[in-house]
Amino acid sequence: MNKTEKTKLKLVLCWHMHQPEYRDLHTGIFKLPWTYLHVIKDYVDMVGHLEAVPDAKAVVNFAPILLEQIEEYAKQVSGYLQDRIAITDPLLAALVDPNIPADLEDRMRLVKDCLRANRERQINRYPAYEKLVKMADWLEQNYDTLDYVNSQFIFDILVWYHLAWMGETVKLSDNRIKHLIEKGSAYTLHDRIEILEIIGEQLSSVLYRYKALAKKGQIELSVTPYAHPIMPLLLDLNSTHEAMPNAPLPDLAAYPGGQDRILWHLEKGVQTFKRFFGFKPDGCWPSEGSVSEETLKILGDFGFKWTATGGSVLHNSLNSPENEKPIGIHYPFKLKQTNIPCFFRDDGLSDLIGFEYSKWHADDAVGDFINHLETIAANQDTGSVVSIIMDGENAWEYFPDNGYYFLSALYKRLASHPSIELTTFSECLKSKVEIKPLNRLVAGSWVYGTFSTWIGDSDKNRGWDMLGDAKCAFDMAISSKRLTDKQLEAAKLQLAVCEGSDWFWWFGDYNPGEAVSNFEKQFRLNLANLYRILGEEPPTYLALSFTQGFGAPAMGGAMRHGTQQ
């Protein structure tokens, strides 16, 4: 190893791929389409960028519940194309339905579903789609005219919606997509089935592509607990107060049996990951980067070799009198009495990608990002590690062309940079990077360094009380031994879905109304399904909405700044 290589700044790009369970597990119907849409737009693009630059490296984290949904979609699309077996996602099924809904309300709902895309970047990019959307906006204001809307309008807007959500790497390489974009209108059933075939190809191959890169050593794959629960809160709701001392808490004093549930999510998560990728992962990105001292101990005892969280958690922890402030912060740290190193996200640089660079020219944005890294390299000790950790999906719809030119330039310039080394968390540890000591960790997440996104206001706390009631009913059913083995497995799975972080994320009036409504309805449905599996009548309160949103629609993307702005 020469001197230049020794002084390289280590950079880890970690992309987190996550969608909650959108199925009603009782009926098998997908209530929202975001899993397959993010596959065809983001997951295929993210792996395509890495394939295009073989010298680039990254960490890619998958939530196990997402892996299972991708598998289910691939199976259903294949079943439809081969044997015309019905697809249980209403939007995807509508794409290839020869008829439009007879009911006007259903018809309007379908049209509105085709408007859920970024206006500037996805809709207005295509004049033909923009024109249809303007007509749809008018229809919403003139509902009584829906009777006069012909089927071709609905077929065309369905096609354009799926074309707009198609990944840029697919648009640039697939002649079928190019032809459909050029055609612009008057789409036939044959055209729509062709789009479904392309979607099926992406769904069936995307995970294999990531697996192939992991086998080559170009990426490291890591995992999240099975259904994406906030582990520290399942362990101890009072951990909220470590970063938010005055936050109100639910009536629920403690989540019953939280530690057992965490071990269940970890075991089920690793088992699911191994089924898809064939090996046990070394690293765990805890759901939402949520950590506490007890969480780190459990992750280390479970056998994980690394974990990671937000930079604000490190900032809060280093402000504790128990900790000495290190000269630099770009290192992994190890909490005393645990055996797992924890990497901390550079919130500032990660948020530049997530929220600012979409407004810049791609080359300027990449140049600015590299300048920041060069400044860090010049001012920190040899062996520093900068961790960029982000959603792998939600930022790109705000970029021109789904971030294609930004990501292409980013990987190319970083892979060839003389003083920056793209690497992975496991490779950092193998190269014996310095691990700093930490005497105390302040519990928090990658969002603001707190748990405020999931607990601490009346609506979120109400959600915890409802979940706590359901868990008590679950525990009583288990202790009574009245469930069959099949019912018990179904109940554990249904409970896991209820414990996911995403429902709580959306509770609260600062979120956009439609998103709040969709997610709180599904949360109540999930809880009601659990009671039914347990052989009990769901509480009457589950029939009532308990939270509403009044926030701007632009807040609808599932990303937030790492630190409070």
mmCIF file with all atom_site columns, C-alpha atoms in Angstrom, residues 50-144:
data_model
loop_
_atom_site.group_PDB
_atom_site.id
_atom_site.type_symbol
_atom_site.label_atom_id
_atom_site.label_alt_id
_atom_site.label_comp_id
_atom_site.label_asym_id
_atom_site.label_entity_id
_atom_site.label_seq_id
_atom_site.pdbx_PDB_ins_code
_atom_site.Cartn_x
_atom_site.Cartn_y
_atom_site.Cartn_z
_atom_site.occupancy
_atom_site.B_iso_or_equiv
_atom_site.pdbx_formal_charge
_atom_site.auth_seq_id
_atom_site.auth_comp_id
_atom_site.auth_asym_id
_atom_site.auth_atom_id
_atom_site.pdbx_PDB_model_num
ATOM 1  C CA . LEU A 1 50  ? -23.633 0.582   -9.374  1.00 0.00 ? 50  LEU A CA 1
ATOM 2  C CA . GLU A 1 51  ? -23.483 -1.897  -12.271 1.00 0.00 ? 51  GLU A CA 1
ATOM 3  C CA . ALA A 1 52  ? -22.398 0.956   -14.569 1.00 0.00 ? 52  ALA A CA 1
ATOM 4  C CA . VAL A 1 53  ? -19.398 1.867   -12.370 1.00 0.00 ? 53  VAL A CA 1
ATOM 5  C CA . PRO A 1 54  ? -17.739 -1.409  -11.280 1.00 0.00 ? 54  PRO A CA 1
ATOM 6  C CA . ASP A 1 55  ? -15.141 0.448   -9.155  1.00 0.00 ? 55  ASP A CA 1
ATOM 7  C CA . ALA A 1 56  ? -17.860 2.084   -7.049  1.00 0.00 ? 56  ALA A CA 1
ATOM 8  C CA . LYS A 1 57  ? -18.908 0.584   -3.722  1.00 0.00 ? 57  LYS A CA 1
ATOM 9  C CA . ALA A 1 58  ? -21.907 1.012   -1.430  1.00 0.00 ? 58  ALA A CA 1
ATOM 10 C CA . VAL A 1 59  ? -23.865 -0.527  1.412   1.00 0.00 ? 59  VAL A CA 1
ATOM 11 C CA . VAL A 1 60  ? -27.474 -1.391  0.563   1.00 0.00 ? 60  VAL A CA 1
ATOM 12 C CA . ASN A 1 61  ? -29.879 -2.147  3.396   1.00 0.00 ? 61  ASN A CA 1
ATOM 13 C CA . PHE A 1 62  ? -33.160 -3.998  2.853   1.00 0.00 ? 62  PHE A CA 1
ATOM 14 C CA . ALA A 1 63  ? -36.116 -4.219  5.206   1.00 0.00 ? 63  ALA A CA 1
ATOM 15 C CA . PRO A 1 64  ? -37.178 -7.910  5.134   1.00 0.00 ? 64  PRO A CA 1
ATOM 16 C CA . ILE A 1 65  ? -40.868 -7.054  4.860   1.00 0.00 ? 65  ILE A CA 1
ATOM 17 C CA . LEU A 1 66  ? -40.037 -5.207  1.631   1.00 0.00 ? 66  LEU A CA 1
ATOM 18 C CA . LEU A 1 67  ? -38.230 -8.257  0.206   1.00 0.00 ? 67  LEU A CA 1
ATOM 19 C CA . GLU A 1 68  ? -41.336 -10.384 0.766   1.00 0.00 ? 68  GLU A CA 1
ATOM 20 C CA . GLN A 1 69  ? -43.598 -7.860  -0.963  1.00 0.00 ? 69  GLN A CA 1
ATOM 21 C CA . ILE A 1 70  ? -41.301 -7.646  -4.004  1.00 0.00 ? 70  ILE A CA 1
ATOM 22 C CA . GLU A 1 71  ? -41.438 -11.439 -4.216  1.00 0.00 ? 71  GLU A CA 1
ATOM 23 C CA . GLU A 1 72  ? -45.243 -11.419 -3.978  1.00 0.00 ? 72  GLU A CA 1
ATOM 24 C CA . TYR A 1 73  ? -45.585 -8.785  -6.710  1.00 0.00 ? 73  TYR A CA 1
ATOM 25 C CA . ALA A 1 74  ? -43.249 -10.728 -9.017  1.00 0.00 ? 74  ALA A CA 1
ATOM 26 C CA . LYS A 1 75  ? -45.286 -13.886 -8.430  1.00 0.00 ? 75  LYS A CA 1
ATOM 27 C CA . GLN A 1 76  ? -48.606 -12.121 -9.078  1.00 0.00 ? 76  GLN A CA 1
ATOM 28 C CA . VAL A 1 77  ? -47.467 -10.390 -12.280 1.00 0.00 ? 77  VAL A CA 1
ATOM 29 C CA . SER A 1 78  ? -46.094 -13.690 -13.568 1.00 0.00 ? 78  SER A CA 1
ATOM 30 C CA . GLY A 1 79  ? -49.353 -15.436 -12.619 1.00 0.00 ? 79  GLY A CA 1
ATOM 31 C CA . TYR A 1 80  ? -51.378 -12.845 -14.523 1.00 0.00 ? 80  TYR A CA 1
ATOM 32 C CA . LEU A 1 81  ? -49.217 -12.911 -17.651 1.00 0.00 ? 81  LEU A CA 1
ATOM 33 C CA . GLN A 1 82  ? -49.090 -16.708 -17.815 1.00 0.00 ? 82  GLN A CA 1
ATOM 34 C CA . ASP A 1 83  ? -52.499 -17.771 -16.511 1.00 0.00 ? 83  ASP A CA 1
ATOM 35 C CA . ARG A 1 84  ? -54.524 -14.537 -16.154 1.00 0.00 ? 84  ARG A CA 1
ATOM 36 C CA . ILE A 1 85  ? -54.695 -14.978 -12.363 1.00 0.00 ? 85  ILE A CA 1
ATOM 37 C CA . ALA A 1 86  ? -56.028 -11.731 -10.841 1.00 0.00 ? 86  ALA A CA 1
ATOM 38 C CA . ILE A 1 87  ? -53.537 -9.222  -9.405  1.00 0.00 ? 87  ILE A CA 1
ATOM 39 C CA . THR A 1 88  ? -54.441 -8.026  -5.889  1.00 0.00 ? 88  THR A CA 1
ATOM 40 C CA . ASP A 1 89  ? -53.027 -4.515  -6.288  1.00 0.00 ? 89  ASP A CA 1
ATOM 41 C CA . PRO A 1 90  ? -55.971 -2.440  -7.578  1.00 0.00 ? 90  PRO A CA 1
ATOM 42 C CA . LEU A 1 91  ? -53.827 0.071   -9.503  1.00 0.00 ? 91  LEU A CA 1
ATOM 43 C CA . LEU A 1 92  ? -51.696 -2.570  -11.199 1.00 0.00 ? 92  LEU A CA 1
ATOM 44 C CA . ALA A 1 93  ? -54.797 -4.621  -11.966 1.00 0.00 ? 93  ALA A CA 1
ATOM 45 C CA . ALA A 1 94  ? -56.469 -1.539  -13.514 1.00 0.00 ? 94  ALA A CA 1
ATOM 46 C CA . LEU A 1 95  ? -53.497 -1.088  -15.845 1.00 0.00 ? 95  LEU A CA 1
ATOM 47 C CA . VAL A 1 96  ? -54.449 -4.273  -17.713 1.00 0.00 ? 96  VAL A CA 1
ATOM 48 C CA . ASP A 1 97  ? -58.206 -4.317  -17.153 1.00 0.00 ? 97  ASP A CA 1
ATOM 49 C CA . PRO A 1 98  ? -60.043 -4.212  -20.535 1.00 0.00 ? 98  PRO A CA 1
ATOM 50 C CA . ASN A 1 99  ? -62.767 -2.094  -18.903 1.00 0.00 ? 99  ASN A CA 1
ATOM 51 C CA . ILE A 1 100 ? -62.942 1.019   -16.761 1.00 0.00 ? 100 ILE A CA 1
ATOM 52 C CA . PRO A 1 101 ? -64.920 1.046   -13.458 1.00 0.00 ? 101 PRO A CA 1
ATOM 53 C CA . ALA A 1 102 ? -68.673 1.464   -13.914 1.00 0.00 ? 102 ALA A CA 1
ATOM 54 C CA . ASP A 1 103 ? -69.082 3.272   -10.602 1.00 0.00 ? 103 ASP A CA 1
ATOM 55 C CA . LEU A 1 104 ? -68.270 6.999   -10.864 1.00 0.00 ? 104 LEU A CA 1
ATOM 56 C CA . GLU A 1 105 ? -66.633 7.107   -7.442  1.00 0.00 ? 105 GLU A CA 1
ATOM 57 C CA . ASP A 1 106 ? -64.345 4.190   -8.337  1.00 0.00 ? 106 ASP A CA 1
ATOM 58 C CA . ARG A 1 107 ? -63.576 5.887   -11.632 1.00 0.00 ? 107 ARG A CA 1
ATOM 59 C CA . MET A 1 108 ? -62.585 9.149   -9.924  1.00 0.00 ? 108 MET A CA 1
ATOM 60 C CA . ARG A 1 109 ? -60.508 7.296   -7.343  1.00 0.00 ? 109 ARG A CA 1
ATOM 61 C CA . LEU A 1 110 ? -58.569 5.599   -10.145 1.00 0.00 ? 110 LEU A CA 1
ATOM 62 C CA . VAL A 1 111 ? -57.961 8.923   -11.913 1.00 0.00 ? 111 VAL A CA 1
ATOM 63 C CA . LYS A 1 112 ? -56.793 10.515  -8.633  1.00 0.00 ? 112 LYS A CA 1
ATOM 64 C CA . ASP A 1 113 ? -54.439 7.597   -8.002  1.00 0.00 ? 113 ASP A CA 1
ATOM 65 C CA . CYS A 1 114 ? -52.745 8.462   -11.288 1.00 0.00 ? 114 CYS A CA 1
ATOM 66 C CA . LEU A 1 115 ? -51.939 11.963  -10.000 1.00 0.00 ? 115 LEU A CA 1
ATOM 67 C CA . ARG A 1 116 ? -49.742 10.758  -7.121  1.00 0.00 ? 116 ARG A CA 1
ATOM 68 C CA . ALA A 1 117 ? -46.449 11.769  -8.667  1.00 0.00 ? 117 ALA A CA 1
ATOM 69 C CA . ASN A 1 118 ? -44.108 14.756  -8.433  1.00 0.00 ? 118 ASN A CA 1
ATOM 70 C CA . ARG A 1 119 ? -45.717 17.480  -10.550 1.00 0.00 ? 119 ARG A CA 1
ATOM 71 C CA . GLU A 1 120 ? -42.524 19.230  -11.585 1.00 0.00 ? 120 GLU A CA 1
ATOM 72 C CA . ARG A 1 121 ? -40.241 16.254  -12.185 1.00 0.00 ? 121 ARG A CA 1
ATOM 73 C CA . GLN A 1 122 ? -42.540 13.377  -13.156 1.00 0.00 ? 122 GLN A CA 1
ATOM 74 C CA . ILE A 1 123 ? -45.687 14.940  -14.611 1.00 0.00 ? 123 ILE A CA 1
ATOM 75 C CA . ASN A 1 124 ? -44.697 18.224  -16.258 1.00 0.00 ? 124 ASN A CA 1
ATOM 76 C CA . ARG A 1 125 ? -41.684 16.536  -17.854 1.00 0.00 ? 125 ARG A CA 1
ATOM 77 C CA . TYR A 1 126 ? -44.087 14.937  -20.373 1.00 0.00 ? 126 TYR A CA 1
ATOM 78 C CA . PRO A 1 127 ? -46.521 17.336  -22.129 1.00 0.00 ? 127 PRO A CA 1
ATOM 79 C CA . ALA A 1 128 ? -48.945 14.498  -22.948 1.00 0.00 ? 128 ALA A CA 1
ATOM 80 C CA . TYR A 1 129 ? -49.116 13.430  -19.284 1.00 0.00 ? 129 TYR A CA 1
ATOM 81 C CA . GLU A 1 130 ? -49.324 17.049  -18.076 1.00 0.00 ? 130 GLU A CA 1
ATOM 82 C CA . LYS A 1 131 ? -52.321 17.602  -20.349 1.00 0.00 ? 131 LYS A CA 1
ATOM 83 C CA . LEU A 1 132 ? -54.129 14.552  -18.950 1.00 0.00 ? 132 LEU A CA 1
ATOM 84 C CA . VAL A 1 133 ? -53.408 15.680  -15.383 1.00 0.00 ? 133 VAL A CA 1
ATOM 85 C CA . LYS A 1 134 ? -54.842 19.145  -16.068 1.00 0.00 ? 134 LYS A CA 1
ATOM 86 C CA . MET A 1 135 ? -57.977 17.447  -17.365 1.00 0.00 ? 135 MET A CA 1
ATOM 87 C CA . ALA A 1 136 ? -58.078 15.267  -14.243 1.00 0.00 ? 136 ALA A CA 1
ATOM 88 C CA . ASP A 1 137 ? -57.770 18.343  -12.039 1.00 0.00 ? 137 ASP A CA 1
ATOM 89 C CA . TRP A 1 138 ? -60.752 19.842  -13.867 1.00 0.00 ? 138 TRP A CA 1
ATOM 90 C CA . LEU A 1 139 ? -62.749 16.625  -13.465 1.00 0.00 ? 139 LEU A CA 1
ATOM 91 C CA . GLU A 1 140 ? -62.179 16.731  -9.721  1.00 0.00 ? 140 GLU A CA 1
ATOM 92 C CA . GLN A 1 141 ? -63.819 20.165  -9.652  1.00 0.00 ? 141 GLN A CA 1
ATOM 93 C CA . ASN A 1 142 ? -66.592 19.050  -12.011 1.00 0.00 ? 142 ASN A CA 1
ATOM 94 C CA . TYR A 1 143 ? -67.466 15.627  -10.674 1.00 0.00 ? 143 TYR A CA 1
ATOM 95 C CA . ASP A 1 144 ? -70.820 15.435  -12.510 1.00 0.00 ? 144 ASP A CA 1
#
